[in-house]
Short mmCIF file of C-alpha atoms and ligand atoms in Angstrom, two decimals:
data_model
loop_
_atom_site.label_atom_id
_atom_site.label_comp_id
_atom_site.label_asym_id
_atom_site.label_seq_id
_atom_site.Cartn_x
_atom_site.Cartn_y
_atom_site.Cartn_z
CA UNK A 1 0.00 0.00 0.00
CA UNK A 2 2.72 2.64 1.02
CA UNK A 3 4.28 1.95 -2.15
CA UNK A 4 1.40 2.53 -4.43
CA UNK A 5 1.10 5.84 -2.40
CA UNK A 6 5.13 6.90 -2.34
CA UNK A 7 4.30 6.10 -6.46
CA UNK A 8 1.22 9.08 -5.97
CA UNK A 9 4.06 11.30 -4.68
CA UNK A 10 6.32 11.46 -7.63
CA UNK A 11 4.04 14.47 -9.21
CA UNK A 12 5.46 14.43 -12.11
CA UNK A 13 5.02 17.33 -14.10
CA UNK A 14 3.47 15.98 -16.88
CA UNK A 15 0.04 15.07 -15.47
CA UNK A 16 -2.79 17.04 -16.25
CA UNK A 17 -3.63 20.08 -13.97
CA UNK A 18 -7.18 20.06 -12.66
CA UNK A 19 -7.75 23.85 -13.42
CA UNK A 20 -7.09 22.59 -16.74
CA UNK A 21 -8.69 19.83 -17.10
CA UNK A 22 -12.11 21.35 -16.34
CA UNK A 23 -11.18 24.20 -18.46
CA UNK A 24 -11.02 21.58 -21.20
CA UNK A 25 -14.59 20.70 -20.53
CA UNK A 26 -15.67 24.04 -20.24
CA UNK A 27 -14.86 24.68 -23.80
CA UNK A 28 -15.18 21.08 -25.32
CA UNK A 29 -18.68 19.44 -23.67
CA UNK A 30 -22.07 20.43 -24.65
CA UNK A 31 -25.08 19.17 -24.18
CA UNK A 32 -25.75 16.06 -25.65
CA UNK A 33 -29.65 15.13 -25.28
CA UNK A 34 -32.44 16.34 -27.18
CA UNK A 35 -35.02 18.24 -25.38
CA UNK A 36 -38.68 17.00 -24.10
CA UNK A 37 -41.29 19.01 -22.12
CA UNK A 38 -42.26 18.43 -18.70
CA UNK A 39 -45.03 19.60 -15.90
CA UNK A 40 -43.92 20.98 -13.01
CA UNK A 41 -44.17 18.18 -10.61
CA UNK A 42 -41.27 16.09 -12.77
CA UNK A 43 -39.61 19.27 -13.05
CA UNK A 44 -37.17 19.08 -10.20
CA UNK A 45 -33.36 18.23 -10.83
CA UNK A 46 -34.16 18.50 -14.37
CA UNK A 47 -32.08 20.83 -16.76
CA UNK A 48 -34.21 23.97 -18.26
CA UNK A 49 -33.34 23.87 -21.99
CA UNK A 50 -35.69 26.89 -22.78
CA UNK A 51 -35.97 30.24 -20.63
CA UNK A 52 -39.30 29.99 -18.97
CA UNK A 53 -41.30 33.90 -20.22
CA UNK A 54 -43.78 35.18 -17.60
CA UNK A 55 -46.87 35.00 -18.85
CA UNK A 56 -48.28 37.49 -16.00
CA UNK A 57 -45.90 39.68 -14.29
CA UNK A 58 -45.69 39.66 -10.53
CA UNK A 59 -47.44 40.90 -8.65
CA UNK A 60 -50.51 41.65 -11.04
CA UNK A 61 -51.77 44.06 -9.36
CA UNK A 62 -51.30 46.72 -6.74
CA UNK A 63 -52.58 44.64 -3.37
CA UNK A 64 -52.46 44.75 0.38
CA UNK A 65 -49.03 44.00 2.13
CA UNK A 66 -51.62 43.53 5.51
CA UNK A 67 -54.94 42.71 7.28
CA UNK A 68 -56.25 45.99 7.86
CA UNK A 69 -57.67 49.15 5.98
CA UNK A 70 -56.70 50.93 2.73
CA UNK A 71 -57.29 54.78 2.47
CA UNK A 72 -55.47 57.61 0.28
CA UNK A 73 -53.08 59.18 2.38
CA UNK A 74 -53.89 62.63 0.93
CA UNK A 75 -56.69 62.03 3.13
CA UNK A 76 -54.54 61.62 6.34
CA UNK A 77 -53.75 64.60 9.13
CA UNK A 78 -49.91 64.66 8.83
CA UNK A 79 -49.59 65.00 12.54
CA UNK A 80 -52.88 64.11 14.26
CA UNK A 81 -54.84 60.76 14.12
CA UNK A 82 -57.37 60.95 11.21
CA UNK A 83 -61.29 59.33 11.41
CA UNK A 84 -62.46 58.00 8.21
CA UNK A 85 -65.95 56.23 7.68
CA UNK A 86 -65.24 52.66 6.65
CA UNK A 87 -67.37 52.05 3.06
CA UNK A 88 -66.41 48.74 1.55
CA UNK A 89 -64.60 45.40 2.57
CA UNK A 90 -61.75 44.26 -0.28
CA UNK A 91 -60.68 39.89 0.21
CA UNK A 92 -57.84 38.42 -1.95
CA UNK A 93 -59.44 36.81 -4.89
CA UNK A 94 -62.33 39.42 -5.30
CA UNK A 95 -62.05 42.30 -8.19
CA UNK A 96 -61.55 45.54 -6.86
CA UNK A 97 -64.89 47.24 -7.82
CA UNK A 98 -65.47 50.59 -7.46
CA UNK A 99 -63.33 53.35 -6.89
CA UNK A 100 -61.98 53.85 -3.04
CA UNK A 101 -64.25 57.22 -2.45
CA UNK A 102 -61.99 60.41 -1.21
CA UNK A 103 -62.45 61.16 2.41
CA UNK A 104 -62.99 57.46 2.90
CA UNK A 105 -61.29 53.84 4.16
CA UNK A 106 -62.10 50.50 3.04
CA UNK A 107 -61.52 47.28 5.36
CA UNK A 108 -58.94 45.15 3.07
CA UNK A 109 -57.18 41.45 3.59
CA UNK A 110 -54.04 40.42 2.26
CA UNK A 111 -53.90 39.37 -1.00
CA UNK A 112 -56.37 41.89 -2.32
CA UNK A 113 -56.26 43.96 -5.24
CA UNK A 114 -56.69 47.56 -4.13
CA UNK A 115 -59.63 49.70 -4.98
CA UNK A 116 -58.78 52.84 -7.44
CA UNK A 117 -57.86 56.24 -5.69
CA UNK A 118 -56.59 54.00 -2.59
CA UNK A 119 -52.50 54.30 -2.02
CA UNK A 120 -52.06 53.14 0.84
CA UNK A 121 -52.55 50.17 3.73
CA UNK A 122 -52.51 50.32 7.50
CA UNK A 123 -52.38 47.53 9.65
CA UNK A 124 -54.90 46.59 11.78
CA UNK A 125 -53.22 46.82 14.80
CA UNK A 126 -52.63 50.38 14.58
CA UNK A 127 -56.00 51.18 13.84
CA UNK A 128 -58.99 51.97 15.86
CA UNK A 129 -62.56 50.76 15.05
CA UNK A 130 -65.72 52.33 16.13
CA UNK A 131 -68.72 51.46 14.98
CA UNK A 132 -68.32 52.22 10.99
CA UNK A 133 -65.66 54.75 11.49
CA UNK A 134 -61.80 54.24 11.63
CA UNK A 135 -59.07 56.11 13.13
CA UNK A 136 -55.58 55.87 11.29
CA UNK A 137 -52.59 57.03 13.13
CA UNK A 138 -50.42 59.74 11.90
CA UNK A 139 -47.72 59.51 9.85
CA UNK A 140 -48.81 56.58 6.85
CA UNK A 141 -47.42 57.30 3.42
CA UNK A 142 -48.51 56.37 0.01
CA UNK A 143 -47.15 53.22 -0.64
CA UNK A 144 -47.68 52.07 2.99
CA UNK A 145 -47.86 47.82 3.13
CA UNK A 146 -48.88 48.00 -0.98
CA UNK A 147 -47.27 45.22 -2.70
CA UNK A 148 -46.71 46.85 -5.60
CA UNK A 149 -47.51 45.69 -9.75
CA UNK A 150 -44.42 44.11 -11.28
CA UNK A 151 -41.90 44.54 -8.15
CA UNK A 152 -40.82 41.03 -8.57
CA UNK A 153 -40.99 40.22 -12.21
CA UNK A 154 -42.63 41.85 -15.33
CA UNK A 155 -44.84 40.00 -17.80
CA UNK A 156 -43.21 39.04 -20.62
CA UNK A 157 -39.46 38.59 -18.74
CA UNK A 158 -37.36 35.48 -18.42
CA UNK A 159 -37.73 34.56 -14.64
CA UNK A 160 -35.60 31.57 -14.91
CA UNK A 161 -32.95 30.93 -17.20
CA UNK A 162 -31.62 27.78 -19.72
CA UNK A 163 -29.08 25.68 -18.01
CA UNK A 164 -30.52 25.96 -14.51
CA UNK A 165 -30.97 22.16 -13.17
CA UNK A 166 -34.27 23.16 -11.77
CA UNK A 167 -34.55 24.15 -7.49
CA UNK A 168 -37.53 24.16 -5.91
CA UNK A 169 -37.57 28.11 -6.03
CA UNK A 170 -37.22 27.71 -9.95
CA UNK A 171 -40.37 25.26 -9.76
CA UNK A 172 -42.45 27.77 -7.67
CA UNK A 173 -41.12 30.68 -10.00
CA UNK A 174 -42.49 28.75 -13.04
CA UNK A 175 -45.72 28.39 -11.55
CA UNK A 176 -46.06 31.75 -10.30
CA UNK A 177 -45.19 33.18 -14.14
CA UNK A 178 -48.00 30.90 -14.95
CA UNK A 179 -46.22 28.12 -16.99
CA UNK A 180 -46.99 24.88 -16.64
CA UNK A 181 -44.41 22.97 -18.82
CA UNK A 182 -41.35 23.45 -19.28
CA UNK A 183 -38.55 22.24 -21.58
CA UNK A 184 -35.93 20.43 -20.43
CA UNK A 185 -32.85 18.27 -21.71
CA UNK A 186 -33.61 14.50 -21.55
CA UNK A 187 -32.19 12.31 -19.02
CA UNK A 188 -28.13 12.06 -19.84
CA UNK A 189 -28.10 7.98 -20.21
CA UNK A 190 -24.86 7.04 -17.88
CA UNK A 191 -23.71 3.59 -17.30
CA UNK A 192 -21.87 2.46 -14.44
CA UNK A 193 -19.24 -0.51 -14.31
CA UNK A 194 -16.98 -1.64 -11.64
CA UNK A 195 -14.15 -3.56 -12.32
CA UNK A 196 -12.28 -6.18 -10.82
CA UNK A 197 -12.29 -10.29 -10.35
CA UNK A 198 -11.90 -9.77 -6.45
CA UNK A 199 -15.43 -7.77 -6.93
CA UNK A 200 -18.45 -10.10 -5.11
CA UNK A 201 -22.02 -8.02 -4.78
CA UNK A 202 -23.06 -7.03 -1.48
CA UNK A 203 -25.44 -9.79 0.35
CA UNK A 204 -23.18 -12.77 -1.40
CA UNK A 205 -20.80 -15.18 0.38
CA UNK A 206 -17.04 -14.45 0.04
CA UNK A 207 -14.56 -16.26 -1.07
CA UNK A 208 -10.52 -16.18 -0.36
CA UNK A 209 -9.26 -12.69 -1.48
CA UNK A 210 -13.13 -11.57 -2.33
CA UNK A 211 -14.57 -8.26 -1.51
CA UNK A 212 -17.99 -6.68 -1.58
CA UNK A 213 -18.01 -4.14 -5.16
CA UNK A 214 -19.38 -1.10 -3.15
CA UNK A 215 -17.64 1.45 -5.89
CA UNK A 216 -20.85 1.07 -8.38
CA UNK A 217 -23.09 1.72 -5.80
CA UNK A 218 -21.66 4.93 -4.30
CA UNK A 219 -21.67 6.03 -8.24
CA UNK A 220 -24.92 4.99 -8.77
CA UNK A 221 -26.01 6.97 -5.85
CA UNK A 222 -24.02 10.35 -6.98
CA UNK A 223 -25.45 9.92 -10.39
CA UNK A 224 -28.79 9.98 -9.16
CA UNK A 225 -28.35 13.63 -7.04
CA UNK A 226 -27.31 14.56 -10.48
CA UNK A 227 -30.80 14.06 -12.14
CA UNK A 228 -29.61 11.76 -14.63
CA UNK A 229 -30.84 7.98 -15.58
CA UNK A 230 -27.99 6.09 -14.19
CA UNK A 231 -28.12 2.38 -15.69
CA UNK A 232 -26.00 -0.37 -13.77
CA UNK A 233 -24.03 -2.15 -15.91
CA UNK A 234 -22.35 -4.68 -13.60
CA UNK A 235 -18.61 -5.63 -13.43
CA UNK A 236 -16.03 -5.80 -15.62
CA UNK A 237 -13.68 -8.86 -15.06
CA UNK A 238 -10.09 -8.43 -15.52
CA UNK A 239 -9.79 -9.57 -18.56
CA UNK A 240 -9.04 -7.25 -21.94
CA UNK A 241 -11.80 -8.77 -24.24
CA UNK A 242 -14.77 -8.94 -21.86
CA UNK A 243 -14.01 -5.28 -20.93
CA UNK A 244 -13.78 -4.45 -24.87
CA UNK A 245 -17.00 -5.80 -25.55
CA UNK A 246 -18.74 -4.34 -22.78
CA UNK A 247 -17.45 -1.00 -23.45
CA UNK A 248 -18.02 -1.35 -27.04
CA UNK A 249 -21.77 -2.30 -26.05
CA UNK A 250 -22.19 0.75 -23.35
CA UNK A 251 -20.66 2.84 -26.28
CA UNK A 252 -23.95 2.18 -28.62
CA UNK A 253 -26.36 2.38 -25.81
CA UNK A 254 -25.08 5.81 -23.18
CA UNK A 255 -24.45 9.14 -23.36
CA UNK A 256 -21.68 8.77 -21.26
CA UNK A 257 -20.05 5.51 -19.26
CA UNK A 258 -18.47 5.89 -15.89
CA UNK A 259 -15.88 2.96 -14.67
CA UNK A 260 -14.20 2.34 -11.49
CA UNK A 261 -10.96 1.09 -10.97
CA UNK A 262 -8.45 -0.74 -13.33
CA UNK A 263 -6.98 2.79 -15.06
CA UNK A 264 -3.78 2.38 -12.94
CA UNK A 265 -0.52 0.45 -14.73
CA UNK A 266 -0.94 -2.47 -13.51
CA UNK A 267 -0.92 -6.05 -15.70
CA UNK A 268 -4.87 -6.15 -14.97
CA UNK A 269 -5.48 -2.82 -15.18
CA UNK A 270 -7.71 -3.24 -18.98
CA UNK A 271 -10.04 -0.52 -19.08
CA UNK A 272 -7.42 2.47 -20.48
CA UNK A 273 -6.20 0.00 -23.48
CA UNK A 274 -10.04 -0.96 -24.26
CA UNK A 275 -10.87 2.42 -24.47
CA UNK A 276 -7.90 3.17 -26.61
CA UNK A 277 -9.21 0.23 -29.09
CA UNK A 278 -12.76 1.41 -28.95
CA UNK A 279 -12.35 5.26 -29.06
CA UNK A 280 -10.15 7.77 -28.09
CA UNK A 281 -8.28 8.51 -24.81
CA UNK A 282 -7.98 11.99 -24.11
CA UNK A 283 -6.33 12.64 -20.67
CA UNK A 284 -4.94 9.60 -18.89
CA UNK A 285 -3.06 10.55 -15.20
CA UNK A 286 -4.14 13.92 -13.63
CA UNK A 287 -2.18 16.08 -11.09
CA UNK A 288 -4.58 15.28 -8.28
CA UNK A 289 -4.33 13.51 -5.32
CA UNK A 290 -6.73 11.10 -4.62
CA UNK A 291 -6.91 10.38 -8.82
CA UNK A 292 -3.50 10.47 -10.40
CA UNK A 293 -4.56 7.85 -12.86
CA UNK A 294 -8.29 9.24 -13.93
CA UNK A 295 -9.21 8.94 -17.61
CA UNK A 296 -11.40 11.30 -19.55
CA UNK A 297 -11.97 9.94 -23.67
CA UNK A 298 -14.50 8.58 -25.73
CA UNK A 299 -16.24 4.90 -26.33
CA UNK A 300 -18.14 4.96 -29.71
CA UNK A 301 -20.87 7.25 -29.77
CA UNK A 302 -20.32 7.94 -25.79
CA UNK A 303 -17.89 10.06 -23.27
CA UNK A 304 -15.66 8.00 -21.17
CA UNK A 305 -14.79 9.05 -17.59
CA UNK A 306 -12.82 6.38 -15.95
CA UNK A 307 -12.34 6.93 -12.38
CA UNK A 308 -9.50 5.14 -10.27
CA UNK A 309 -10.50 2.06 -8.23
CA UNK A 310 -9.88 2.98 -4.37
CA UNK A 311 -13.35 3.57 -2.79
CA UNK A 312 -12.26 6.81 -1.22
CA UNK A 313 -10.83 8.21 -4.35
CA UNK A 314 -13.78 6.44 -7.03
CA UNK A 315 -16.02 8.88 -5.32
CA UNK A 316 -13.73 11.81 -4.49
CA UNK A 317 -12.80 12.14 -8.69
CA UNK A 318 -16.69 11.40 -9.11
CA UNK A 319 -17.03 14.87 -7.38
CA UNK A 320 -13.95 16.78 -9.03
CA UNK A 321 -13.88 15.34 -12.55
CA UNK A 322 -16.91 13.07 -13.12
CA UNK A 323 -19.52 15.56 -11.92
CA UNK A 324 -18.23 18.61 -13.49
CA UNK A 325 -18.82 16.14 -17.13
CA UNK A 326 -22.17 15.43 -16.49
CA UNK A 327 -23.47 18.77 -15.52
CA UNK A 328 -21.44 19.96 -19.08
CA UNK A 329 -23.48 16.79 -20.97
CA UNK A 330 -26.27 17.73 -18.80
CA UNK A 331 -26.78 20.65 -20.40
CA UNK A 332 -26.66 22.45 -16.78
CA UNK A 333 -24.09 25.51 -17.59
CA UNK A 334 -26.12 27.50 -14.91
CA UNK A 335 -23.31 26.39 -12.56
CA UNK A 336 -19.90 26.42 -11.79
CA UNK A 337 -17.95 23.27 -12.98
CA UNK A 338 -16.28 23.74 -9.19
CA UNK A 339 -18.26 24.41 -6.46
CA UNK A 340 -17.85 27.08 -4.10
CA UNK A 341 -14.58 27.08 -1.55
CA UNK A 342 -15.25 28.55 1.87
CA UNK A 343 -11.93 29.77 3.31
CA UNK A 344 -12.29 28.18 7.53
CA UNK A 345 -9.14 28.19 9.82
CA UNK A 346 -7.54 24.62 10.01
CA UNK A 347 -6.86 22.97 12.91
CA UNK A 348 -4.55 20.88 11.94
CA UNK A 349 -1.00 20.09 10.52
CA UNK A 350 -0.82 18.57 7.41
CA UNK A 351 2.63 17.96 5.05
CA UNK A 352 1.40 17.83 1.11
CA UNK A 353 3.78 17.03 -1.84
CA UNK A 354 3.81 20.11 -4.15
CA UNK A 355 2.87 20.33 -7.64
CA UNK A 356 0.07 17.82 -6.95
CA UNK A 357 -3.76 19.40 -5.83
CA UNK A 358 -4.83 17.26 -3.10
CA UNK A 359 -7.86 16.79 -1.46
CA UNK A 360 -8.35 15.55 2.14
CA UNK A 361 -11.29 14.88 3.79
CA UNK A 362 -12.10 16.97 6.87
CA UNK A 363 -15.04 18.15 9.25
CA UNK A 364 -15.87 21.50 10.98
CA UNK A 365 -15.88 21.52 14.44
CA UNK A 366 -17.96 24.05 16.18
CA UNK A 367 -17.27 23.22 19.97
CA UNK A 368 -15.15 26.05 20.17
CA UNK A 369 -17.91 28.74 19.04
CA UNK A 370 -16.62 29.45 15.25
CA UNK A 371 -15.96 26.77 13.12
CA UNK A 372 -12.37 25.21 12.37
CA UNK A 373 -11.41 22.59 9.75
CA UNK A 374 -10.67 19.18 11.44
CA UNK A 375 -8.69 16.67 9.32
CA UNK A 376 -10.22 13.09 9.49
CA UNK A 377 -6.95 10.97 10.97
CA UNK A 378 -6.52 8.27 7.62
CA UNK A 379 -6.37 9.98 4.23
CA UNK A 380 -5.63 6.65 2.71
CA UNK A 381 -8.00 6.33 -0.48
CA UNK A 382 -8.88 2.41 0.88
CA UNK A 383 -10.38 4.26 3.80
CA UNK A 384 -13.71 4.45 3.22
CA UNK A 385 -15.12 5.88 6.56
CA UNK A 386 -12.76 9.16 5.89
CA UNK A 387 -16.03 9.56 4.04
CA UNK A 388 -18.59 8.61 6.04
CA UNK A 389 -17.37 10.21 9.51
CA UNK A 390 -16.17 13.77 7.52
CA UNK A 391 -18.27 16.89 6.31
CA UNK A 392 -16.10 17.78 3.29
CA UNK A 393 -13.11 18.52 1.31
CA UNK A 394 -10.64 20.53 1.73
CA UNK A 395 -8.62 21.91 -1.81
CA UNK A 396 -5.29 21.90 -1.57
CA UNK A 397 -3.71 23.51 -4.31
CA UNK A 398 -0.94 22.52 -6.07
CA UNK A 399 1.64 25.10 -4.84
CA UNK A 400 0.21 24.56 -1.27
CA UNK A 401 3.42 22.19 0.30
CA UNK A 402 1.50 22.07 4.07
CA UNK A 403 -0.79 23.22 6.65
CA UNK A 404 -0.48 24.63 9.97
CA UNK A 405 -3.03 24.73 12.47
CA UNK A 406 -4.48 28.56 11.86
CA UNK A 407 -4.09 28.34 8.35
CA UNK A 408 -7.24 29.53 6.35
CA UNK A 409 -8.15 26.46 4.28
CA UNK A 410 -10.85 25.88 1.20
CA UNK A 411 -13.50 23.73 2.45
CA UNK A 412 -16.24 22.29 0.00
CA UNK A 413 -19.05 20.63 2.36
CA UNK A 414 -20.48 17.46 0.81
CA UNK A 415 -23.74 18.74 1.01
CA UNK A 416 -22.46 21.29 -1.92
CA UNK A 417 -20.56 18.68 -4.17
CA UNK A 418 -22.53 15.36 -3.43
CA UNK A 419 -26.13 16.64 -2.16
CA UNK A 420 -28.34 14.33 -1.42
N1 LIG B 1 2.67 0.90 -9.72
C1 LIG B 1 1.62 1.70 -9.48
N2 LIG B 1 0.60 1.21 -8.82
C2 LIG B 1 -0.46 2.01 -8.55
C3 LIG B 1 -0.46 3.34 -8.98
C4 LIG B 1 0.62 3.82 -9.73
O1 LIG B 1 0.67 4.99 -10.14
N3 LIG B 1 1.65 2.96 -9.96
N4 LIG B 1 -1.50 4.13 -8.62
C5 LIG B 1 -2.13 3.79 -7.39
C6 LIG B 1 -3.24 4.63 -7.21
S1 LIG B 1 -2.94 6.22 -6.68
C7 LIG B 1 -4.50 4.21 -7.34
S2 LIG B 1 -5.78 5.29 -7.03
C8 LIG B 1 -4.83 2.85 -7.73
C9 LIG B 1 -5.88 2.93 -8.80
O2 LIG B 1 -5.81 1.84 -9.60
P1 LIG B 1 -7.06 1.33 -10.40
O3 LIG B 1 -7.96 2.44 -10.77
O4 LIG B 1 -6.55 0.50 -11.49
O5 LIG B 1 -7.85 0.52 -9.32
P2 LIG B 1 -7.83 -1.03 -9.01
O6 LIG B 1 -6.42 -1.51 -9.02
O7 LIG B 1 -8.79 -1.70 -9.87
O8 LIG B 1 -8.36 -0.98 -7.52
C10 LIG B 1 -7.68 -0.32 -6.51
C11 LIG B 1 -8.18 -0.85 -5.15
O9 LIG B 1 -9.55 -0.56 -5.01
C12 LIG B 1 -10.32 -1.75 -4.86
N5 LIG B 1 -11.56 -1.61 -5.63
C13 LIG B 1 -11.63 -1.49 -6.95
N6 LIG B 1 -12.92 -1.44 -7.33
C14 LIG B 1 -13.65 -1.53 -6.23
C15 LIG B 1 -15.05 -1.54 -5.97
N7 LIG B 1 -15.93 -1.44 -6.98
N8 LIG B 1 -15.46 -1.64 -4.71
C16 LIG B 1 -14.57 -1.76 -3.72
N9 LIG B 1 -13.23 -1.74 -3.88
C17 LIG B 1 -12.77 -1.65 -5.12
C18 LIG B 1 -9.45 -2.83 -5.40
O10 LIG B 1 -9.77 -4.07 -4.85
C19 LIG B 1 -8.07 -2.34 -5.03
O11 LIG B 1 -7.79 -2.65 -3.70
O12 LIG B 1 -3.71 2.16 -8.18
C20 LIG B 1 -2.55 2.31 -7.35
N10 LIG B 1 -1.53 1.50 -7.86
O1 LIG B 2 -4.19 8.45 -4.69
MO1 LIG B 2 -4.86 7.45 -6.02
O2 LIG B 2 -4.37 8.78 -7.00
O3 LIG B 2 -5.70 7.02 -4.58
O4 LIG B 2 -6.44 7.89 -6.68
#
């Protein structure tokens, strides 16, 4: 094991930069599915391939912020209470009707449109009732708790834009601009292998040397956060012709195939050279640590993102590398490639080879008031629960040779990079 590791220290400067490598598929990757329409309730996680156009603007109309009364403030004392009689009753979903007469208040809900002549609202609270008469406090402006026409979006505008893998806020915003289908990218088709002979599914006996496959499963998992139809594709043994013709198949069938493990240089390793045969290999080996040997190319009709074997770093490329080529395929340009760093003190001490961007796997510890980064003790890439038991990443670029507890760090929670 430490040897494979010493081998990840080398850095040689030859391997491809990360920076670079997603500035690659910035400029190379486009979408690669057709479009289809959708209703709003299978809208989430989907990509918008259209701008959604209000058909209304929002809000419609001038209506009442409050429960209470509406008046025109030309009619109010500027500094003594004012008594209006109270002449008509406005509720949300009701037309305004007639004109607000001068000299006179209206009781008014919130929600509802406001009569003609009437500019402002008071609140309830601050009024006083007698009988049919109401007195309004000094000092109530036009414009008083009025939700004004078009203050959030105009009719006609584009209140969400192509690219955005739908929120729940862009769902709600559709609806609210009165559209009730949308068009979205299809579903990017991604298969999944693992690889490996020592590979046994989970729930089967083991034999000598066996181990439960649990790679194709974590992918599986991150694919679906992505929105896309992940298809399982099984194993791959380690042999060069069944991987060939496996890939070869995947190749007619995905938009893009995702492998785990055998991309390293070792006499079983088979997936690189099938690729190779099949397509195209593009980068082979990157600068980053876990993920030296992760493969970006092309299997027939398909993109190829091979991903090294280790559990820990299978799903740690999956986030760097993988993810940013499905969003591109995706269609979803609405976001960064990267997610967002947040710069947290560490509270640690860490000694990192240079030239090589690294990423460790840490959580924030908040018994001290503020949060500081805590480094999970194993960064080995067999170390699966450096996973489990951590919040996030932390970046570590490649001119970065340490850390000293105090140091500001880049931390990228999970929740940001592999949401649920
Ligand atoms: N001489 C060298 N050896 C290695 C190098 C190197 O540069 N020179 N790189 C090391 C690094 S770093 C990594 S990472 C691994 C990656 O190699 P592969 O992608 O070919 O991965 P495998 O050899 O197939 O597997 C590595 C390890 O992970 C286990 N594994 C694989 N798939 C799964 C799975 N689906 N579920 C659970 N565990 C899995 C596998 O049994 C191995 O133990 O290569 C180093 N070697
Ligand atoms: O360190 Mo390897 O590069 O674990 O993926």
């Amino acid at each position: 094991m430490q040897g494979d590791l010493n081998d990840c220290f080398k850095a040689p400067d030859d391997l491809l930069r990360l920076d670079d490598a997603l500035a690659m598929l910035e400029r190379r990757l486009f979408p690669v599915v057709a479009t289809e329409t959708v209703g709003l309730t299978a809208a989430l996680g989907r990509v918008l391939a259209e701008p959604v156009h209000a058909r209304t603007g929002n809000p419609r109309f001038d209506n009442a912020a409050m429960d209470g009364f509406c008046l025109r403030s030309a009619d109010l004392n500027a500094a003594a209470p004012t008594t209006l009689p109270i002449t008509g009753r406005h509720a949300a979903g009701q037309a305004p009707g007639e004109p607000l007469a001068a000299g006179a208040a209206a009781r008014i809900f919130t929600g509802a449109p406001l009569p003609p002549g009437a500019d402002a609202v008071v609140m309830q609270e601050d009024c006083t009732v007698d009988g049919d008469r109401v007195t309004i406090p000094p000092g109530i402006a036009a414009g008083n708790f009025v939700r004004k026409v078009g203050e959030d979006f105009a009719e006609g505008g584009v209140v969400v834009q192509p690219g955005r893998r739908l929120r729940p806020q862009d769902v709600a915003m559709a609806a609210a601009a009165g559209v009730a289908q949308l068009t979205v990218y299809r579903r990017l088709k991604v298969g999944v292998f693992g690889t490996g002979d020592e590979l046994v599914e989970p729930g089967n006996p083991l034999g000598p040397a066996q181990i439960y496959g649990s790679n194709r499963y974590g992918l599986l998992a991150a694919l679906a956060t992505l929105g896309v139809e992940a298809n399982d594709l099984g194993h791959l043994p380690d042999r060069r012709d069944a991987t060939e013709a496996a890939l070869k198949a995947a190749g007619e069938t995905q938009d893009l195939i995702v492998t785990s493990g055998g991309v390293s240089v070792g006499g079983e390793d088979h997936v690189v050279a099938a690729v190779r045969a099949l397509g195209q290999v593009h980068v082979w080996r990157m600068a980053v640590k876990p993920g030296k040997p992760t493969t970006l190319g092309t299997v027939g009709k398909a993109a190829f993102v091979g991903l090294p074997g280790y559990p820990v770093s299978t799903l740690a490329t999956f986030m760097v590398v993988a993810r940013p080529v499905v969003l591109r395929l995706s269609g979803a340009t609405a976001e960064p490639l990267f997610p967002e760093v947040y710069p947290l003190p560490a509270d640690f001490t860490f000694v990192k080879k240079h030239k090589r961007r690294q990423f460790v796997r840490a959580s924030l510890d908040r018994s001290g008031g503020s949060p500081v980064v805590r480094l999970f003790p194993s960064q080995e890439p067999h170390v699966l629960s450096s996973l489990v038991q951590s919040d996030g990443l932390v970046d570590l670029r490649e001119d970065c040779t340490g850390v000293l507890p105090g140091d500001m760090v880049s931390f990228i929670p999970y929740a940001h990079i592999l949401p649920v």
